[in-house]
PDB file of C-alpha atoms and ligand atoms in Angstrom:
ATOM      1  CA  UNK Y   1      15.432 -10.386  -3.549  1.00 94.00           C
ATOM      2  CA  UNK Y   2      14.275  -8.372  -0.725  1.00 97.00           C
ATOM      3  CA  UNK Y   3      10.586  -7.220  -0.299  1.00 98.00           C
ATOM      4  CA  UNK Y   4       9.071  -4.980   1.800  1.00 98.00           C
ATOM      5  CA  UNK Y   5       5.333  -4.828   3.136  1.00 98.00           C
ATOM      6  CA  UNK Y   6       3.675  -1.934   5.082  1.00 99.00           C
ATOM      7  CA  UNK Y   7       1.163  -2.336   6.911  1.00 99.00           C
ATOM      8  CA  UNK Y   8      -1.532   1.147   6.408  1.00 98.00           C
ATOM      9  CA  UNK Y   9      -4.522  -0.495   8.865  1.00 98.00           C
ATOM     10  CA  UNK Y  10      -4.040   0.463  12.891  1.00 98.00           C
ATOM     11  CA  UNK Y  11      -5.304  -3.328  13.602  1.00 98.00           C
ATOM     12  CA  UNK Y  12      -2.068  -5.208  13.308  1.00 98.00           C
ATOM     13  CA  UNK Y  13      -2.911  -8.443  13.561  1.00 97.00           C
ATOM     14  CA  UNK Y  14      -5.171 -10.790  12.559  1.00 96.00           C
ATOM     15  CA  UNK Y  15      -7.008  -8.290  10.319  1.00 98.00           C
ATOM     16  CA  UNK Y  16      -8.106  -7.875   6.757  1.00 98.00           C
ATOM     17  CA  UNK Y  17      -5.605  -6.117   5.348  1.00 98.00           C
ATOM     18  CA  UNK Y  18      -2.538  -7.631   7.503  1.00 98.00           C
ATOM     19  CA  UNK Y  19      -3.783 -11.098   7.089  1.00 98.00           C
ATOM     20  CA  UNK Y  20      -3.352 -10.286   2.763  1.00 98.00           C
ATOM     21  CA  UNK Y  21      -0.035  -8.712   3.407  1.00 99.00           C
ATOM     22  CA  UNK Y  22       1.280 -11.934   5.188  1.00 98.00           C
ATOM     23  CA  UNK Y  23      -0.207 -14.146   2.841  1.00 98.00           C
ATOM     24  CA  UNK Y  24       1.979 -11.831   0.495  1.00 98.00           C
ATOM     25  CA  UNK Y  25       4.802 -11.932   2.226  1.00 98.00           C
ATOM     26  CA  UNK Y  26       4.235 -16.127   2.415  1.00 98.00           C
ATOM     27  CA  UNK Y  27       4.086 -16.124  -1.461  1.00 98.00           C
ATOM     28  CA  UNK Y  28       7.635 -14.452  -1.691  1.00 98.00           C
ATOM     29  CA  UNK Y  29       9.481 -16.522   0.829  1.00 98.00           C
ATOM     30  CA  UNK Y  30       8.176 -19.414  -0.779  1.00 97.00           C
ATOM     31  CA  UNK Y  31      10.063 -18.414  -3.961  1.00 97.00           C
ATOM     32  CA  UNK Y  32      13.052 -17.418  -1.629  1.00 97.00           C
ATOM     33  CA  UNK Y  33      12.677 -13.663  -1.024  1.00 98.00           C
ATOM     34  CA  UNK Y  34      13.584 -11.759   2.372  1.00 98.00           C
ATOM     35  CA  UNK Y  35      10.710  -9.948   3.697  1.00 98.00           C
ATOM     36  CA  UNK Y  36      10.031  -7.422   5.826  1.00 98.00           C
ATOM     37  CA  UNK Y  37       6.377  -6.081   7.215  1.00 98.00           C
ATOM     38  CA  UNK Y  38       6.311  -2.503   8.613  1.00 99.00           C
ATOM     39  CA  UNK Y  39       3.421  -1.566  10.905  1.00 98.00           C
ATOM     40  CA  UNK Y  40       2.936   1.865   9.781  1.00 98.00           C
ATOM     41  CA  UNK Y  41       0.664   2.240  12.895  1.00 98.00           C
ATOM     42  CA  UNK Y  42       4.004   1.482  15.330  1.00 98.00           C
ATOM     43  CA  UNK Y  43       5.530   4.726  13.715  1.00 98.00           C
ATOM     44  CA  UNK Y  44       5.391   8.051  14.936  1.00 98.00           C
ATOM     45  CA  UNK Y  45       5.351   9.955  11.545  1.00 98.00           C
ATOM     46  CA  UNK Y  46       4.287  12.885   9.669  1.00 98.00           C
ATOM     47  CA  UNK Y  47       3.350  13.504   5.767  1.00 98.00           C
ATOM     48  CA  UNK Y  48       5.720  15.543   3.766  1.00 98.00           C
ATOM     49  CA  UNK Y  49       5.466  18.708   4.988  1.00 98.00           C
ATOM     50  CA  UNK Y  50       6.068  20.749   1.898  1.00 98.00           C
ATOM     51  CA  UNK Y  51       9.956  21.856   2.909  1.00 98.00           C
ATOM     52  CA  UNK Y  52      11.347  21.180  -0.485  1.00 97.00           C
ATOM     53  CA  UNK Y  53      14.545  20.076   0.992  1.00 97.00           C
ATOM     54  CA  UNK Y  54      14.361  17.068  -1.557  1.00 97.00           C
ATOM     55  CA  UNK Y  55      14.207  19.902  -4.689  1.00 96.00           C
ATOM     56  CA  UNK Y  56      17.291  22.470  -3.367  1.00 96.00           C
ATOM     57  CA  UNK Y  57      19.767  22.131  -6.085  1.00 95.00           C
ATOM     58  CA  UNK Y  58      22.444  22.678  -3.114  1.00 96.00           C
ATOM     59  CA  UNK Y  59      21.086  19.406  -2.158  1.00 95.00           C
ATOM     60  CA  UNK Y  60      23.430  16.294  -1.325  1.00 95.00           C
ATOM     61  CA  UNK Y  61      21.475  13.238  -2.083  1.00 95.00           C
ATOM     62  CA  UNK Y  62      18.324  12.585  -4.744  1.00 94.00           C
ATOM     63  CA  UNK Y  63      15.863  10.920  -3.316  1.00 96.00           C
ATOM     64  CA  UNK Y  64      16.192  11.595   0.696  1.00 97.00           C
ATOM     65  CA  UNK Y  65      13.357  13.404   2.447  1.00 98.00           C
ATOM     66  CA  UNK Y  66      14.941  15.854   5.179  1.00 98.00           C
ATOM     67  CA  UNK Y  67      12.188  15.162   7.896  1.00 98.00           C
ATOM     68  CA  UNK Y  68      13.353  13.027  11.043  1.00 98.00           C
ATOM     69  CA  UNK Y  69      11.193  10.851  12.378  1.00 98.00           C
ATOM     70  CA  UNK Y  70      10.167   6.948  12.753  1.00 98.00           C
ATOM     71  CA  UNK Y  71       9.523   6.959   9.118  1.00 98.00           C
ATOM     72  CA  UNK Y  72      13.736   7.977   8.072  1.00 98.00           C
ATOM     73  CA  UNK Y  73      15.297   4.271   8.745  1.00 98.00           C
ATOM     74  CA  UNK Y  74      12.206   2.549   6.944  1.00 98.00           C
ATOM     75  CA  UNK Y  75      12.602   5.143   3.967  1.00 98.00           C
ATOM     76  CA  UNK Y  76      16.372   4.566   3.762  1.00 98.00           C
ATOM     77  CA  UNK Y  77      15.765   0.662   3.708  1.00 98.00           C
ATOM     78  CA  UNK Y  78      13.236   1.143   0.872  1.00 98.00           C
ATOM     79  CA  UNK Y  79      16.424   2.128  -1.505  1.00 97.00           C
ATOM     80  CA  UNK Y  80      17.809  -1.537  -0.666  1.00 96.00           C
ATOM     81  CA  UNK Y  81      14.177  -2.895  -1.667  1.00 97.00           C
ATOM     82  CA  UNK Y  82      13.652  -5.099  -4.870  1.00 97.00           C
ATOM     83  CA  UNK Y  83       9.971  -4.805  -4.424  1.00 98.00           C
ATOM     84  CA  UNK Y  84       7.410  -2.798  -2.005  1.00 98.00           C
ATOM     85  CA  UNK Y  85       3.610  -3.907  -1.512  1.00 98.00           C
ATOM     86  CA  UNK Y  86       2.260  -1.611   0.426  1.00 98.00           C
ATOM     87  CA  UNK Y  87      -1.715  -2.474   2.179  1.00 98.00           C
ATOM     88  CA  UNK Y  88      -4.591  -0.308   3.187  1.00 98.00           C
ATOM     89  CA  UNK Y  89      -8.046  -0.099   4.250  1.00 98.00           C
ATOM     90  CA  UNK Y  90     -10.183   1.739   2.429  1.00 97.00           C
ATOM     91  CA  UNK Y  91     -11.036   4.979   5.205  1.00 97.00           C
ATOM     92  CA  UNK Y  92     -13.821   7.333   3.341  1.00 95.00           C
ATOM     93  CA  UNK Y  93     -12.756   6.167  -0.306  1.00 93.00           C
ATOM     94  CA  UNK Y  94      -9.190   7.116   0.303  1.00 95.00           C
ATOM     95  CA  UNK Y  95      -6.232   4.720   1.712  1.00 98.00           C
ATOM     96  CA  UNK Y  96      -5.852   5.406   5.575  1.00 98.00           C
ATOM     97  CA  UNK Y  97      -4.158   8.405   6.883  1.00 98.00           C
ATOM     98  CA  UNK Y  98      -0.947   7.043   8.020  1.00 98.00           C
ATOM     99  CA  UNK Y  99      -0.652   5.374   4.314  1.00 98.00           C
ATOM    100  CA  UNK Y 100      -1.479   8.355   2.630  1.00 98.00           C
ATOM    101  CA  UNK Y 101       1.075   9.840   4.968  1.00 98.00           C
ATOM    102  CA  UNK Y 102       3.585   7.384   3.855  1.00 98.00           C
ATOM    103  CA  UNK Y 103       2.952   7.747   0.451  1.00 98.00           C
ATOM    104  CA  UNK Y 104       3.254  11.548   0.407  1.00 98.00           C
ATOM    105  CA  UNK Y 105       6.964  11.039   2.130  1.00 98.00           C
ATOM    106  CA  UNK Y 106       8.052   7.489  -0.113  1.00 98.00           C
ATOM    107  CA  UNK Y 107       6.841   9.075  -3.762  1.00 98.00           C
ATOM    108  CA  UNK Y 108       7.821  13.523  -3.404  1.00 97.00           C
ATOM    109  CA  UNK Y 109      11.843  12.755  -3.018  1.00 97.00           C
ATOM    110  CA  UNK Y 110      11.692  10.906  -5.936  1.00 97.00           C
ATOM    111  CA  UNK Y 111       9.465  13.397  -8.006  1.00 94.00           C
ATOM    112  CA  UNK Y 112      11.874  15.211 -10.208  1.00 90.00           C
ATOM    113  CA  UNK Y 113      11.326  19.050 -11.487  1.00 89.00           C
ATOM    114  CA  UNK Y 114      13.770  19.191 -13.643  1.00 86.00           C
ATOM    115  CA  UNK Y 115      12.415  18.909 -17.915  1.00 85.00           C
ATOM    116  CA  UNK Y 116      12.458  15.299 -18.185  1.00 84.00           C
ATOM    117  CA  UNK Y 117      10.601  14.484 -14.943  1.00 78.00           C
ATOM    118  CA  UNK Y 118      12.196  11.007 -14.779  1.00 83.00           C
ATOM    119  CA  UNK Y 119      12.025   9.676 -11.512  1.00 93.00           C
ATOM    120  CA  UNK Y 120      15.043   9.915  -9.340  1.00 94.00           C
ATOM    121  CA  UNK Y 121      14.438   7.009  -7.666  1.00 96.00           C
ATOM    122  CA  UNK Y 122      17.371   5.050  -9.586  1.00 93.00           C
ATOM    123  CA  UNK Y 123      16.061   1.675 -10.121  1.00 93.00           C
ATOM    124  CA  UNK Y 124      12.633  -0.337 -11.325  1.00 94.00           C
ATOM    125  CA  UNK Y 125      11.318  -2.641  -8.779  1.00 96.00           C
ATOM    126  CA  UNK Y 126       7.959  -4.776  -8.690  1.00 96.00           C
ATOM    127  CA  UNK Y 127       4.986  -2.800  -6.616  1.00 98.00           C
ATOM    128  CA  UNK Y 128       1.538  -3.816  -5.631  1.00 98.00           C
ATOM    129  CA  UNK Y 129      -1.020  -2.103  -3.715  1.00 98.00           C
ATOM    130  CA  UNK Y 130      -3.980  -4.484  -1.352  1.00 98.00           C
ATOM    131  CA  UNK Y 131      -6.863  -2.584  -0.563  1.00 98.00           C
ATOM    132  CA  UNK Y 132      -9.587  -3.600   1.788  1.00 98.00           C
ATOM    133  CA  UNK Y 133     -12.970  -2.182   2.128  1.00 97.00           C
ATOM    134  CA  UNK Y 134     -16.109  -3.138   3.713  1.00 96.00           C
ATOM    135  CA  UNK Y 135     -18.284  -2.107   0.927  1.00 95.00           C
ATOM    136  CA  UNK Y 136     -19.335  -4.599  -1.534  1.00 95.00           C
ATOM    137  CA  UNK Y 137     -17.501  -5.427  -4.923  1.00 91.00           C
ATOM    138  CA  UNK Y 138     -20.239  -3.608  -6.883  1.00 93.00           C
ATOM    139  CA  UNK Y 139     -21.181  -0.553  -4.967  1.00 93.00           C
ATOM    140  CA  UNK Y 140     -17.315   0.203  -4.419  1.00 91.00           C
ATOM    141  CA  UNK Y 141     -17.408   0.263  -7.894  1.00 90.00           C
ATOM    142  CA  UNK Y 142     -20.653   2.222  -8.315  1.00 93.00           C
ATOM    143  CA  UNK Y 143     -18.905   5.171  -5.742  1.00 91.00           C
ATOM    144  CA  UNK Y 144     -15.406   5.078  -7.264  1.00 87.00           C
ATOM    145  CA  UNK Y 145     -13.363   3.227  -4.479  1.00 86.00           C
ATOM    146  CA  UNK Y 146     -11.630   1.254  -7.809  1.00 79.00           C
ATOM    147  CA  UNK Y 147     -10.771   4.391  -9.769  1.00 84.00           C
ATOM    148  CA  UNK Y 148      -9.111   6.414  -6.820  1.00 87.00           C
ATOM    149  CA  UNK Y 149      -6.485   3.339  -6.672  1.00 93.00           C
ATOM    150  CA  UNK Y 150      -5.858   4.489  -9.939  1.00 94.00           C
ATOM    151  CA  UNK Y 151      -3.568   7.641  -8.942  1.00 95.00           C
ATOM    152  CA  UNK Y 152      -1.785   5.901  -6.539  1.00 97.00           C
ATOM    153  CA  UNK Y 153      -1.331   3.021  -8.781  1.00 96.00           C
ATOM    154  CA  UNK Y 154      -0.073   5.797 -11.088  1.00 95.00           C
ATOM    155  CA  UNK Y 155       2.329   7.561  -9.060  1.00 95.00           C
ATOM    156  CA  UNK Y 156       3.561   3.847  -7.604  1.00 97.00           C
ATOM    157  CA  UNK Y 157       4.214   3.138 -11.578  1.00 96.00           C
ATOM    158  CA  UNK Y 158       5.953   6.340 -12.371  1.00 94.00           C
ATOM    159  CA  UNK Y 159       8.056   6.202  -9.656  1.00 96.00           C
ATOM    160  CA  UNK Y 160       9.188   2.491  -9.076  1.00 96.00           C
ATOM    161  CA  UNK Y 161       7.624   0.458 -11.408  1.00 93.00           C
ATOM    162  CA  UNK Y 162       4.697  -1.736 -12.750  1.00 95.00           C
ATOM    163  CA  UNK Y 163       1.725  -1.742  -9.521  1.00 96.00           C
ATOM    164  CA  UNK Y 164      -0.403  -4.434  -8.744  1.00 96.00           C
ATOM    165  CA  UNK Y 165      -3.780  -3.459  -7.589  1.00 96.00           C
ATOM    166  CA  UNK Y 166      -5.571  -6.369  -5.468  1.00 97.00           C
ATOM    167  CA  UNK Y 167      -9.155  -5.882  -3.678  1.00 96.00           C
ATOM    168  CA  UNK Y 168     -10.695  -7.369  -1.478  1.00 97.00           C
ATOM    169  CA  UNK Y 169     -14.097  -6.387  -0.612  1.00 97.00           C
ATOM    170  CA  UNK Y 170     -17.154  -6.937   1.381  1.00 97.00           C
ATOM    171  CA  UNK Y 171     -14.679  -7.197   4.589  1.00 98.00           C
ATOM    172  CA  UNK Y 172     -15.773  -8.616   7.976  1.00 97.00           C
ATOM    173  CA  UNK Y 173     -15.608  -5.739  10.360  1.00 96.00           C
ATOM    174  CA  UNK Y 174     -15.862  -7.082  13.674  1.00 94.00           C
ATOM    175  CA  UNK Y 175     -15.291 -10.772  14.888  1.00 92.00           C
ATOM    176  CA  UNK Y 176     -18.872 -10.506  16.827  1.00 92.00           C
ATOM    177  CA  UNK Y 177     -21.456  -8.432  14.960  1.00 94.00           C
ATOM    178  CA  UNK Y 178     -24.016  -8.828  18.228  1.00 92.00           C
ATOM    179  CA  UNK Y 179     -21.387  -6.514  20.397  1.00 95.00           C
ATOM    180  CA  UNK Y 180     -21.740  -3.687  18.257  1.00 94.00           C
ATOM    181  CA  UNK Y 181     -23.835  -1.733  16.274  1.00 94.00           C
ATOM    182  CA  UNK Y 182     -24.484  -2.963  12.897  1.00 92.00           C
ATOM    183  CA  UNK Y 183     -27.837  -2.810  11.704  1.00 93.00           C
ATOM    184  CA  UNK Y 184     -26.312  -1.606   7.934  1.00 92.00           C
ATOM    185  CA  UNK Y 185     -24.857  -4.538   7.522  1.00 93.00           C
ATOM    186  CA  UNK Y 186     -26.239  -8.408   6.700  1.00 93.00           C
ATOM    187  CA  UNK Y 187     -24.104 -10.197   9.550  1.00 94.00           C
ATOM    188  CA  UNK Y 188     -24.623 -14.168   8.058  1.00 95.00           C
ATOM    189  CA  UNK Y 189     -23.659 -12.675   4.409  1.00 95.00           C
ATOM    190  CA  UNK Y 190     -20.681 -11.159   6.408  1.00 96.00           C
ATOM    191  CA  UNK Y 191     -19.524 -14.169   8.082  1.00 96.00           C
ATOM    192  CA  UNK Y 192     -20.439 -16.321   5.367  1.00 97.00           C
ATOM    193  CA  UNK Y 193     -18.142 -14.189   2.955  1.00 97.00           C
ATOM    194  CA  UNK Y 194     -15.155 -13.796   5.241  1.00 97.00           C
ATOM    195  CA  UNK Y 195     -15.607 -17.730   5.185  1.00 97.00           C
ATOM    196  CA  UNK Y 196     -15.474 -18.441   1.014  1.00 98.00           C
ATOM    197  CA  UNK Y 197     -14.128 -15.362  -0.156  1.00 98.00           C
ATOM    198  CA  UNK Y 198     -11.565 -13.974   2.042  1.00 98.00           C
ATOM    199  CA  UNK Y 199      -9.837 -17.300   1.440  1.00 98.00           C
ATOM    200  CA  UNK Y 200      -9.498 -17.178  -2.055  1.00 98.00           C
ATOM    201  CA  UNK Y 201      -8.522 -13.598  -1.480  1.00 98.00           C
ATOM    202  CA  UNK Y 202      -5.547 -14.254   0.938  1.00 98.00           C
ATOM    203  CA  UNK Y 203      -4.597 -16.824  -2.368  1.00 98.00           C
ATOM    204  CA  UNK Y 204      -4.378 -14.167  -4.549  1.00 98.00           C
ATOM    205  CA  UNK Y 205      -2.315 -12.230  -2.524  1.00 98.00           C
ATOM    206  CA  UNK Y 206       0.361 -15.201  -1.975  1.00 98.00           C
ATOM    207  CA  UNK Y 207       0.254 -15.500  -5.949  1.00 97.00           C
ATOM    208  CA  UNK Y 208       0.985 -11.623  -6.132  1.00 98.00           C
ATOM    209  CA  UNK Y 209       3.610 -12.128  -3.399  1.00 98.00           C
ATOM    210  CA  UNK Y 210       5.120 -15.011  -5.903  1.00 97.00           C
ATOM    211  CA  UNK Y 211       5.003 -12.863  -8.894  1.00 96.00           C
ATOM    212  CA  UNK Y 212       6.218 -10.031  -6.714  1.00 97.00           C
ATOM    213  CA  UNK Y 213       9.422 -12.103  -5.969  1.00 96.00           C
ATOM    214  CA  UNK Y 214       9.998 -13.714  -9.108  1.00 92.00           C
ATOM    215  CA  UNK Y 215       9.747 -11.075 -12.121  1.00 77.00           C
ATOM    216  CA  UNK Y 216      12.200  -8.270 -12.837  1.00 63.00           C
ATOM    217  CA  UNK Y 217       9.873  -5.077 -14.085  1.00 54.00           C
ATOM    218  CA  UNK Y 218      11.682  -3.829 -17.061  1.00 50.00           C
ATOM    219  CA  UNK Y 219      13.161  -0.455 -17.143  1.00 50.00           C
ATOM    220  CA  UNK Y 220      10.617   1.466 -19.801  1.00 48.00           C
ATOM    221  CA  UNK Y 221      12.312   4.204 -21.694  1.00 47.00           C
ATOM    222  CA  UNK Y 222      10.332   7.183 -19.608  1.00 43.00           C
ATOM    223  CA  UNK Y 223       8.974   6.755 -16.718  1.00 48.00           C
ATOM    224  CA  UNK Y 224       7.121  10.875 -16.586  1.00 49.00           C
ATOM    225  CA  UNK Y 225       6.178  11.264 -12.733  1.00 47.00           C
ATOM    226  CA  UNK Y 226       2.946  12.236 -11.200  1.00 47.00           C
ATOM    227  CA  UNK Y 227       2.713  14.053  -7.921  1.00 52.00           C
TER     228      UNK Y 227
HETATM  229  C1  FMN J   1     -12.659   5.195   9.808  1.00 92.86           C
HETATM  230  C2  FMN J   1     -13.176   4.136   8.869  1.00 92.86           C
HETATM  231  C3  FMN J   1     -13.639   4.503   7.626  1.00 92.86           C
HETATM  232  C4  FMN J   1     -14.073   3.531   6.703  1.00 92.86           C
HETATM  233  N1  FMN J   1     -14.497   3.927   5.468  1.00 92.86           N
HETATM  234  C5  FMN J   1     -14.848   2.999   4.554  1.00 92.86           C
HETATM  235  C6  FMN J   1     -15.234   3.388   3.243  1.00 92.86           C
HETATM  236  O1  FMN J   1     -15.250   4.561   2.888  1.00 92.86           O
HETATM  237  N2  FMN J   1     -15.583   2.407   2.383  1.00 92.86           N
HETATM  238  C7  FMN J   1     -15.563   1.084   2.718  1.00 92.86           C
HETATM  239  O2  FMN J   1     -15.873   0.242   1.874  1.00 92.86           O
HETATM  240  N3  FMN J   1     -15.188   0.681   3.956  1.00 92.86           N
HETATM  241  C8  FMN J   1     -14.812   1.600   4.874  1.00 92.86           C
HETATM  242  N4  FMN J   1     -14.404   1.206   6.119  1.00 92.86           N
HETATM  243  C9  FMN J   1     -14.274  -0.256   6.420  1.00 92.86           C
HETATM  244  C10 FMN J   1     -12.840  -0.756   6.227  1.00 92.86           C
HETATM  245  O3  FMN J   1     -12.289  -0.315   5.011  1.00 92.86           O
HETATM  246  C11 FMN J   1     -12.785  -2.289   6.206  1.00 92.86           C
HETATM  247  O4  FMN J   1     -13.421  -2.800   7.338  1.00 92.86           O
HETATM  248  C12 FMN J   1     -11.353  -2.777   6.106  1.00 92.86           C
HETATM  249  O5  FMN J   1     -11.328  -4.083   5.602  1.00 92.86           O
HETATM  250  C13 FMN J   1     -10.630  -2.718   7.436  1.00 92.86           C
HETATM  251  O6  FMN J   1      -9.332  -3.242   7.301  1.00 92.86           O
HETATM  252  P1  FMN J   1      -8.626  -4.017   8.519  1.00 92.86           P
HETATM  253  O7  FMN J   1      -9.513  -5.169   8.868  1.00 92.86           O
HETATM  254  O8  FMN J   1      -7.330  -4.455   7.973  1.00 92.86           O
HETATM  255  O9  FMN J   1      -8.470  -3.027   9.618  1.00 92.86           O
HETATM  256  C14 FMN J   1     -14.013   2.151   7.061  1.00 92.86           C
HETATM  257  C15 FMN J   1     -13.559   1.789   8.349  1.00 92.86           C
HETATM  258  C16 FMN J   1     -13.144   2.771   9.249  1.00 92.86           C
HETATM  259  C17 FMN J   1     -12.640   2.352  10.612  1.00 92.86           C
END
């Protein structure tokens, strides 16, 4: 079983989102997977950039998007994969631009435009998604930061297979909230949280790195895509 973890925050160690992609990663070894974490932020990458090259009919290959860059090896290596969790901080109610980027190259390929819109991507593999966001639990909710998971969660499902969605909120920003400005923000509640919640958190993401490792998704009859 080999799973691979990408990393969509530029802070690669240490950090929110990192920290619940290791624990992750921990989970899966510990029920005997290979893993592999990708620091999207060590790429030098582009989103799809609309060529079609992955919808000629003269092409070769299903599945293989025709730009060259950082991003071709780690795409190619994602075919091998038995399972992809893939983490993000939340940037403006979106993932962060290098993991939208990513996403836009992993998912087109395998969007098919041919009547059945099965997805070429030929197998179906365990997902997840970890989001992190600095906004409390119930105003992330109140804005909409849960439902816009839902169409990557979507297109993660069409394509591969069943997604996880895990979220951890009310992140700790900075590791010394006197050095910057930060006024907004309730530094004790802050630190206190990152204490007793991030914790439990990181243990939810080694039980999703577990399940990750140890459940075949079955195949559903039709997987329809979503681009
Ligand atoms: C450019 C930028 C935009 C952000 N936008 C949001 C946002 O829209 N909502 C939110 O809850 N947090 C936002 N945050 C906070 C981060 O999502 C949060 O601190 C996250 O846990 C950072 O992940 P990391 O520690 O792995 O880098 C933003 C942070 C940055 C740097």
């Amino acid at each position: 079983m080999r799973i691979m973890a990408f990393n969509g925050s530029p802070r690669k160690q240490k950090w929110n989102t990192v920290t619940l992609l290791e624990n992750a990663l921990k989970g899966a070894k510990s029920v005997g997977a290979k893993t592999e974490l990708v620091q999207l932020y060590d790429l030098r990458f582009s989103g799809c950039i609309s060529c079609f090259s992955c919808k000629k009919l003269s092409r070769k290959e299903d599945g293989v998007c025709a730009v060259q860059d950082d991003l071709t090896p780690v795409l190619d290596r994602v075919k091998e994969a038995d399972a992809l969790i893939i983490g993000s901080p939340i940037y403006y109610g979106c993932e962060s631009a290098s993991t939208r980027a990513f996403l836009e190259r992993l998912l087109f390929p395998y969007n098919k435009y041919a009547k059945d819109r099965r997805s070429l991507f030929p197998r179906r593999i365990n997902t997840a998604m970890i989001y992190t966001m600095g906004a409390p639990e119930e105003i992330a909710k109140e804005i909409g930061f849960d439902r816009m998971t839902i169409m990557t969660k979507m297109a993660m499902e069409n394509h591969f297979g069943a997604c996880e969605v895990l979220l951890s909120t009310d992140t700790l920003q900075f590791s010394d909230y006197d050095e910057y400005e930060s006024e907004a923000f309730d530094k004790e509640a802050k630190i206190k949280r990152h204490a007793e919640v991030f914790p439990e958190d990181c243990r939810r993401a080694f039980e999703l790195g577990v399940r990750m490792a140890s459940s075949r998704v079955p195949d559903p009859e039709s997987m329809l895509r979503s681009e």
